[in-house]
Amino acid sequence: MSEENALPGAAAGRTAVPLDDIDRQILSRLLEDGRISVRALAEQVHISRANAYTRIGRLVAEDVITGFTAQLNAQRAGLGTSAYVTLGIDQNAWRDISRELREIPYVEHVALVTGDFDVLVLVRAPDNLALRKVVLESIHAVPGVRSTRTWLVFDEVRGRGATWTD
């Protein structure tokens, strides 16, 4: 992130936005229940509704909160096959590859990583046939992708994540 694109309130060369205890409490409550009303949120963190609206607006504007979404049970939603797909890519192709991968149906997450491969992709598909098409027809068709390896997910649990309050 260049200095001209630095976030308001962030130190030069740093991407983290300063958060106080109230901000962290707001994040914690929203992560527990993204549908909580601003009124209930304000009551729980002991601030006014106006202050809650202002703080949420600031957290969104500073890109600390990037959206509000529902969490799905992939199995119950009809996406019964999940896999991590590792990619070997041409070294200068990340931007173009990431842009193309985001557009492929059933691709849920894409990360540039270090190690034995370059990119890690999470695919959630209805079945093995759909997964096969995603990997062999869609991902392999992306220019710059040299190789793939697929790791089928048998079971998964959600981790605790960051602790926002003491």
PDB file of C-alpha atoms in Angstrom:
ATOM      1  CA  MET A   1       0.000   0.000   0.000  1.00  0.00           C
ATOM      2  CA  SER A   2       1.568   3.307  -1.014  1.00  0.00           C
ATOM      3  CA  GLU A   3       1.597   6.292   1.336  1.00  0.00           C
ATOM      4  CA  GLU A   4      -0.889   8.214  -0.815  1.00  0.00           C
ATOM      5  CA  ASN A   5      -3.283   5.262  -0.425  1.00  0.00           C
ATOM      6  CA  ALA A   6      -2.629   4.855   3.303  1.00  0.00           C
ATOM      7  CA  LEU A   7      -5.667   4.499   5.488  1.00  0.00           C
ATOM      8  CA  PRO A   8      -6.673   7.511   7.596  1.00  0.00           C
ATOM      9  CA  GLY A   9      -5.193   7.167  11.064  1.00  0.00           C
ATOM     10  CA  ALA A  10      -2.759   4.424  10.026  1.00  0.00           C
ATOM     11  CA  ALA A  11       0.960   4.955  10.532  1.00  0.00           C
ATOM     12  CA  ALA A  12       3.025   5.348   7.351  1.00  0.00           C
ATOM     13  CA  GLY A  13       4.008   1.939   5.987  1.00  0.00           C
ATOM     14  CA  ARG A  14       1.359   0.116   8.036  1.00  0.00           C
ATOM     15  CA  THR A  15      -1.994  -1.203   6.911  1.00  0.00           C
ATOM     16  CA  ALA A  16      -3.627  -1.751  10.312  1.00  0.00           C
ATOM     17  CA  VAL A  17      -6.114   0.875  11.426  1.00  0.00           C
ATOM     18  CA  PRO A  18      -5.945   1.920  15.095  1.00  0.00           C
ATOM     19  CA  LEU A  19      -8.850   0.316  16.955  1.00  0.00           C
ATOM     20  CA  ASP A  20      -9.946   1.192  20.462  1.00  0.00           C
ATOM     21  CA  ASP A  21     -11.776  -1.082  22.900  1.00  0.00           C
ATOM     22  CA  ILE A  22     -15.222  -0.003  21.635  1.00  0.00           C
ATOM     23  CA  ASP A  23     -14.218  -0.729  18.021  1.00  0.00           C
ATOM     24  CA  ARG A  24     -13.013  -4.196  19.046  1.00  0.00           C
ATOM     25  CA  GLN A  25     -16.261  -4.854  20.940  1.00  0.00           C
ATOM     26  CA  ILE A  26     -18.258  -3.810  17.867  1.00  0.00           C
ATOM     27  CA  LEU A  27     -16.204  -6.156  15.657  1.00  0.00           C
ATOM     28  CA  SER A  28     -16.644  -9.002  18.122  1.00  0.00           C
ATOM     29  CA  ARG A  29     -20.434  -8.557  18.262  1.00  0.00           C
ATOM     30  CA  LEU A  30     -20.764  -8.226  14.483  1.00  0.00           C
ATOM     31  CA  LEU A  31     -18.687 -11.368  13.931  1.00  0.00           C
ATOM     32  CA  GLU A  32     -20.962 -13.236  16.348  1.00  0.00           C
ATOM     33  CA  ASP A  33     -24.130 -11.910  14.716  1.00  0.00           C
ATOM     34  CA  GLY A  34     -23.892  -9.848  11.537  1.00  0.00           C
ATOM     35  CA  ARG A  35     -27.647  -9.257  11.687  1.00  0.00           C
ATOM     36  CA  ILE A  36     -27.633  -7.553  15.080  1.00  0.00           C
ATOM     37  CA  SER A  37     -29.502  -4.254  15.031  1.00  0.00           C
ATOM     38  CA  VAL A  38     -27.516  -1.083  15.591  1.00  0.00           C
ATOM     39  CA  ARG A  39     -29.734  -0.380  18.584  1.00  0.00           C
ATOM     40  CA  ALA A  40     -28.907  -3.736  20.212  1.00  0.00           C
ATOM     41  CA  LEU A  41     -25.237  -3.358  19.317  1.00  0.00           C
ATOM     42  CA  ALA A  42     -25.105   0.110  20.885  1.00  0.00           C
ATOM     43  CA  GLU A  43     -26.768  -1.177  24.055  1.00  0.00           C
ATOM     44  CA  GLN A  44     -24.337  -4.104  24.336  1.00  0.00           C
ATOM     45  CA  VAL A  45     -21.231  -1.926  24.000  1.00  0.00           C
ATOM     46  CA  HIS A  46     -22.729   0.933  26.064  1.00  0.00           C
ATOM     47  CA  ILE A  47     -22.665   3.697  23.457  1.00  0.00           C
ATOM     48  CA  SER A  48     -25.370   5.752  21.747  1.00  0.00           C
ATOM     49  CA  ARG A  49     -26.947   4.574  18.495  1.00  0.00           C
ATOM     50  CA  ALA A  50     -25.494   7.635  16.740  1.00  0.00           C
ATOM     51  CA  ASN A  51     -22.020   6.700  17.970  1.00  0.00           C
ATOM     52  CA  ALA A  52     -22.547   3.089  16.845  1.00  0.00           C
ATOM     53  CA  TYR A  53     -23.619   4.227  13.354  1.00  0.00           C
ATOM     54  CA  THR A  54     -20.597   6.540  13.146  1.00  0.00           C
ATOM     55  CA  ARG A  55     -18.154   3.882  14.272  1.00  0.00           C
ATOM     56  CA  ILE A  56     -19.563   1.222  11.915  1.00  0.00           C
ATOM     57  CA  GLY A  57     -19.450   3.755   9.063  1.00  0.00           C
ATOM     58  CA  ARG A  58     -15.815   4.551   9.869  1.00  0.00           C
ATOM     59  CA  LEU A  59     -14.887   0.850  10.084  1.00  0.00           C
ATOM     60  CA  VAL A  60     -16.485   0.310   6.666  1.00  0.00           C
ATOM     61  CA  ALA A  61     -14.868   3.429   5.160  1.00  0.00           C
ATOM     62  CA  GLU A  62     -11.439   2.382   6.470  1.00  0.00           C
ATOM     63  CA  ASP A  63     -11.952  -1.098   4.990  1.00  0.00           C
ATOM     64  CA  VAL A  64     -11.759  -2.826   8.382  1.00  0.00           C
ATOM     65  CA  ILE A  65     -15.265  -4.168   7.700  1.00  0.00           C
ATOM     66  CA  THR A  66     -15.427  -5.201   4.053  1.00  0.00           C
ATOM     67  CA  GLY A  67     -19.000  -6.454   3.968  1.00  0.00           C
ATOM     68  CA  PHE A  68     -21.805  -8.232   5.743  1.00  0.00           C
ATOM     69  CA  THR A  69     -22.520 -11.794   4.642  1.00  0.00           C
ATOM     70  CA  ALA A  70     -24.298 -14.962   5.642  1.00  0.00           C
ATOM     71  CA  GLN A  71     -22.287 -18.050   6.566  1.00  0.00           C
ATOM     72  CA  LEU A  72     -23.512 -21.123   4.773  1.00  0.00           C
ATOM     73  CA  ASN A  73     -23.421 -24.752   5.681  1.00  0.00           C
ATOM     74  CA  ALA A  74     -22.010 -25.848   2.323  1.00  0.00           C
ATOM     75  CA  GLN A  75     -23.393 -29.400   2.599  1.00  0.00           C
ATOM     76  CA  ARG A  76     -26.927 -28.236   3.409  1.00  0.00           C
ATOM     77  CA  ALA A  77     -26.749 -25.614   0.636  1.00  0.00           C
ATOM     78  CA  GLY A  78     -26.025 -28.285  -1.988  1.00  0.00           C
ATOM     79  CA  LEU A  79     -22.249 -27.886  -2.197  1.00  0.00           C
ATOM     80  CA  GLY A  80     -21.294 -31.328  -0.956  1.00  0.00           C
ATOM     81  CA  THR A  81     -17.803 -31.539  -2.448  1.00  0.00           C
ATOM     82  CA  SER A  82     -15.032 -29.242  -1.245  1.00  0.00           C
ATOM     83  CA  ALA A  83     -11.390 -29.250  -2.273  1.00  0.00           C
ATOM     84  CA  TYR A  84      -8.260 -27.192  -1.939  1.00  0.00           C
ATOM     85  CA  VAL A  85      -6.523 -26.882  -5.279  1.00  0.00           C
ATOM     86  CA  THR A  86      -2.867 -25.861  -5.353  1.00  0.00           C
ATOM     87  CA  LEU A  87      -1.559 -24.131  -8.454  1.00  0.00           C
ATOM     88  CA  GLY A  88       1.884 -23.634  -9.921  1.00  0.00           C
ATOM     89  CA  ILE A  89       1.810 -20.440 -11.977  1.00  0.00           C
ATOM     90  CA  ASP A  90       4.063 -18.330 -14.178  1.00  0.00           C
ATOM     91  CA  GLN A  91       5.799 -15.864 -11.875  1.00  0.00           C
ATOM     92  CA  ASN A  92       4.446 -12.635 -13.373  1.00  0.00           C
ATOM     93  CA  ALA A  93       0.891 -13.871 -13.903  1.00  0.00           C
ATOM     94  CA  TRP A  94      -0.664 -13.515 -10.401  1.00  0.00           C
ATOM     95  CA  ARG A  95      -2.836 -10.453 -11.089  1.00  0.00           C
ATOM     96  CA  ASP A  96      -4.335 -11.848 -14.285  1.00  0.00           C
ATOM     97  CA  ILE A  97      -4.776 -15.337 -12.825  1.00  0.00           C
ATOM     98  CA  SER A  98      -6.433 -14.066  -9.644  1.00  0.00           C
ATOM     99  CA  ARG A  99      -8.815 -11.932 -11.708  1.00  0.00           C
ATOM    100  CA  GLU A 100      -9.815 -14.947 -13.832  1.00  0.00           C
ATOM    101  CA  LEU A 101     -10.111 -17.383 -10.902  1.00  0.00           C
ATOM    102  CA  ARG A 102     -12.558 -15.043  -9.119  1.00  0.00           C
ATOM    103  CA  GLU A 103     -14.941 -15.417 -12.060  1.00  0.00           C
ATOM    104  CA  ILE A 104     -15.030 -19.229 -12.082  1.00  0.00           C
ATOM    105  CA  PRO A 105     -18.214 -20.676 -10.544  1.00  0.00           C
ATOM    106  CA  TYR A 106     -17.663 -22.603  -7.285  1.00  0.00           C
ATOM    107  CA  VAL A 107     -14.309 -20.909  -6.554  1.00  0.00           C
ATOM    108  CA  GLU A 108     -14.761 -19.554  -3.034  1.00  0.00           C
ATOM    109  CA  HIS A 109     -11.308 -18.328  -2.015  1.00  0.00           C
ATOM    110  CA  VAL A 110      -8.020 -17.612  -3.788  1.00  0.00           C
ATOM    111  CA  ALA A 111      -4.707 -16.924  -2.015  1.00  0.00           C
ATOM    112  CA  LEU A 112      -1.166 -16.227  -3.221  1.00  0.00           C
ATOM    113  CA  VAL A 113       1.108 -18.239  -0.916  1.00  0.00           C
ATOM    114  CA  THR A 114       4.710 -19.264  -0.410  1.00  0.00           C
ATOM    115  CA  GLY A 115       6.092 -22.775  -0.374  1.00  0.00           C
ATOM    116  CA  ASP A 116       5.903 -25.699  -2.765  1.00  0.00           C
ATOM    117  CA  PHE A 117       3.134 -24.091  -4.825  1.00  0.00           C
ATOM    118  CA  ASP A 118       2.080 -20.532  -5.668  1.00  0.00           C
ATOM    119  CA  VAL A 119      -1.695 -20.306  -5.271  1.00  0.00           C
ATOM    120  CA  LEU A 120      -4.235 -22.004  -3.012  1.00  0.00           C
ATOM    121  CA  VAL A 121      -7.842 -22.147  -4.222  1.00  0.00           C
ATOM    122  CA  LEU A 122     -10.864 -23.338  -2.229  1.00  0.00           C
ATOM    123  CA  VAL A 123     -13.539 -24.858  -4.445  1.00  0.00           C
ATOM    124  CA  ARG A 124     -17.007 -25.851  -3.183  1.00  0.00           C
ATOM    125  CA  ALA A 125     -19.038 -27.726  -5.783  1.00  0.00           C
ATOM    126  CA  PRO A 126     -22.238 -29.794  -5.819  1.00  0.00           C
ATOM    127  CA  ASP A 127     -20.420 -33.051  -6.620  1.00  0.00           C
ATOM    128  CA  ASN A 128     -17.201 -34.614  -7.932  1.00  0.00           C
ATOM    129  CA  LEU A 129     -18.229 -34.123 -11.559  1.00  0.00           C
ATOM    130  CA  ALA A 130     -18.634 -30.366 -11.064  1.00  0.00           C
ATOM    131  CA  LEU A 131     -15.320 -30.238  -9.164  1.00  0.00           C
ATOM    132  CA  ARG A 132     -13.624 -32.105 -11.997  1.00  0.00           C
ATOM    133  CA  LYS A 133     -14.960 -29.586 -14.541  1.00  0.00           C
ATOM    134  CA  VAL A 134     -13.812 -26.635 -12.426  1.00  0.00           C
ATOM    135  CA  VAL A 135     -10.289 -28.000 -12.083  1.00  0.00           C
ATOM    136  CA  LEU A 136      -9.687 -29.659 -15.440  1.00  0.00           C
ATOM    137  CA  GLU A 137     -11.697 -27.356 -17.695  1.00  0.00           C
ATOM    138  CA  SER A 138     -11.836 -23.951 -16.003  1.00  0.00           C
ATOM    139  CA  ILE A 139      -8.714 -23.609 -13.847  1.00  0.00           C
ATOM    140  CA  HIS A 140      -6.437 -25.376 -16.334  1.00  0.00           C
ATOM    141  CA  ALA A 141      -7.727 -23.054 -19.074  1.00  0.00           C
ATOM    142  CA  VAL A 142      -6.467 -19.945 -17.255  1.00  0.00           C
ATOM    143  CA  PRO A 143      -3.357 -18.620 -19.017  1.00  0.00           C
ATOM    144  CA  GLY A 144      -0.322 -18.789 -16.743  1.00  0.00           C
ATOM    145  CA  VAL A 145      -1.475 -21.831 -14.740  1.00  0.00           C
ATOM    146  CA  ARG A 146       1.276 -24.445 -15.125  1.00  0.00           C
ATOM    147  CA  SER A 147       0.065 -27.203 -12.806  1.00  0.00           C
ATOM    148  CA  THR A 148      -2.584 -28.118 -10.246  1.00  0.00           C
ATOM    149  CA  ARG A 149      -2.956 -30.564  -7.408  1.00  0.00           C
ATOM    150  CA  THR A 150      -6.313 -31.226  -5.753  1.00  0.00           C
ATOM    151  CA  TRP A 151      -6.845 -32.059  -2.081  1.00  0.00           C
ATOM    152  CA  LEU A 152     -10.365 -33.341  -1.348  1.00  0.00           C
ATOM    153  CA  VAL A 153     -11.843 -32.148   1.966  1.00  0.00           C
ATOM    154  CA  PHE A 154     -13.454 -34.936   4.014  1.00  0.00           C
ATOM    155  CA  ASP A 155     -14.523 -32.799   6.981  1.00  0.00           C
ATOM    156  CA  GLU A 156     -13.921 -29.298   8.291  1.00  0.00           C
ATOM    157  CA  VAL A 157     -14.552 -27.139  11.324  1.00  0.00           C
ATOM    158  CA  ARG A 158     -14.545 -23.401  11.709  1.00  0.00           C
ATOM    159  CA  GLY A 159     -11.775 -21.984  13.878  1.00  0.00           C
ATOM    160  CA  ARG A 160     -12.206 -19.424  16.586  1.00  0.00           C
ATOM    161  CA  GLY A 161     -10.513 -16.602  14.708  1.00  0.00           C
ATOM    162  CA  ALA A 162      -9.123 -13.491  16.347  1.00  0.00           C
ATOM    163  CA  THR A 163     -10.230 -12.471  19.817  1.00  0.00           C
ATOM    164  CA  TRP A 164     -11.472  -8.889  19.657  1.00  0.00           C
ATOM    165  CA  THR A 165     -12.231  -8.372  23.319  1.00  0.00           C
ATOM    166  CA  ASP A 166     -10.433  -9.301  26.509  1.00  0.00           C
TER     167      ASP A 166
END
